[in-house]
Amino acid sequence: MKEQLQKIKEQTMQQIEKSADLKSLDEIRVAILGKKGELTSLLKGMKDLTPEEKPVFGQMVNDARKAIEEELEAKKSAFEAKMLELRLKEEVIDVTLPAKKVKRGHRHPNTIAQEEVERIFIGMGYEVVEGPEIETDYYNFEALNIPANHPAKDEQDTFYITKDIVLRTQTSPVQARVMEQGKLPIRIISPGRVFRSDEVDATHSPSFHQIEGLVIDKNITMADLKGTLEVFAKELFGEDTRTKFRPHHFPFTEPSAEMDVSCFKCGGKGCRFCKNEGWIEILGCGMVHPHVLSMCGIDPEEYTGFAFGVGLERIALLKYEIDDMRLLYENDERFLAQF
């Protein structure tokens, strides 16, 4: 057995010396020192030795194991050092090259427009209030004086989840919820995303944004509404901006109106931007309908108020002279980088 041990040791040392990579070294380790390796098999044969021979032979096997392990480790270190040297040659870093630029994002045109509108109204003492995008039919329609047979409730215009749950078509439900709380007076704006069953084109989208405002207090009149919106228009489009109100109909306001602003490109003279009319339609507004006040628990004999609503995308399109609403949502960096 001693001769066999010496032969295994010599052959193993030769194999280690000839090994070409770490994989072959590992294979040698398993074949010689593993659980089913040659040295392990020799140890199992010690049962045939005399009691005097066993400790001597056992020591010889351990010495051989130690020598083989040391040789394996030395060869492994040599391979690793060689591999590191090759990597250092291949992965040379040129410290004179410019660093990679960190690409920083910026606010979306919609966000810029929304923050500007919020700044204007916060400056006039308004509070910004948000509400759920998934609404009940009651808050989206009935509480706003829109009865069951109203055309706006048709599935051609509204996304219904169930009979009583809809994707809100306006942010007006936020106003109804605030009025129900009974904390008067009220001065709020409610920005947010809304949904309508529209085809996508240059001026329409099934998902867009609105900013609606509400004021409820004693002795609020149409003059307060006109004065507030005139200040808003001048702050948003320039001090020379003029406003014009045209009669209109909205179920939740009475009287109702649409407000136009003088074209801020031509000053009202008429140009391509305003379709040679000199005026641009900007928002809808009116005095809160007494029935809406009553449904929300507010006495219409004691309190009055006004409401208005403007499309956020419309402001962005006008202010930044964008002619296609779809550009806002296509995530084209060439377009968005302009802002």
XYZ file of N, CA and C in Angstrom, residues 179-180 182 184 291-300:
42
model
N -68.639 70.055 -0.580
C -69.844 70.771 -0.113
C -70.592 69.961 0.934
N -70.623 68.633 0.765
C -71.312 67.773 1.729
C -70.725 67.870 3.139
N -69.905 70.460 4.651
C -70.543 71.578 5.347
C -69.605 72.586 5.967
N -68.095 75.742 5.630
C -68.232 76.953 4.827
C -67.440 78.093 5.461
N -80.344 73.811 -6.745
C -80.665 72.412 -6.476
C -79.408 71.638 -6.054
N -78.256 71.965 -6.659
C -76.989 71.326 -6.289
C -76.631 71.687 -4.851
N -76.816 72.941 -4.487
C -76.553 73.367 -3.105
C -77.445 72.596 -2.131
N -78.730 72.472 -2.461
C -79.678 71.777 -1.575
C -79.308 70.312 -1.406
N -78.931 69.641 -2.512
C -78.580 68.223 -2.447
C -77.332 67.987 -1.598
N -76.479 68.996 -1.500
C -75.245 68.864 -0.721
C -75.413 69.428 0.695
N -76.666 69.746 1.080
C -76.934 70.189 2.448
C -76.627 71.645 2.723
N -76.580 72.483 1.663
C -76.317 73.916 1.845
C -77.590 74.694 1.510
N -77.965 75.632 2.354
C -79.176 76.426 2.165
C -78.963 77.444 1.043
N -79.646 77.278 -0.113
C -79.465 78.211 -1.235
C -80.026 79.600 -0.954
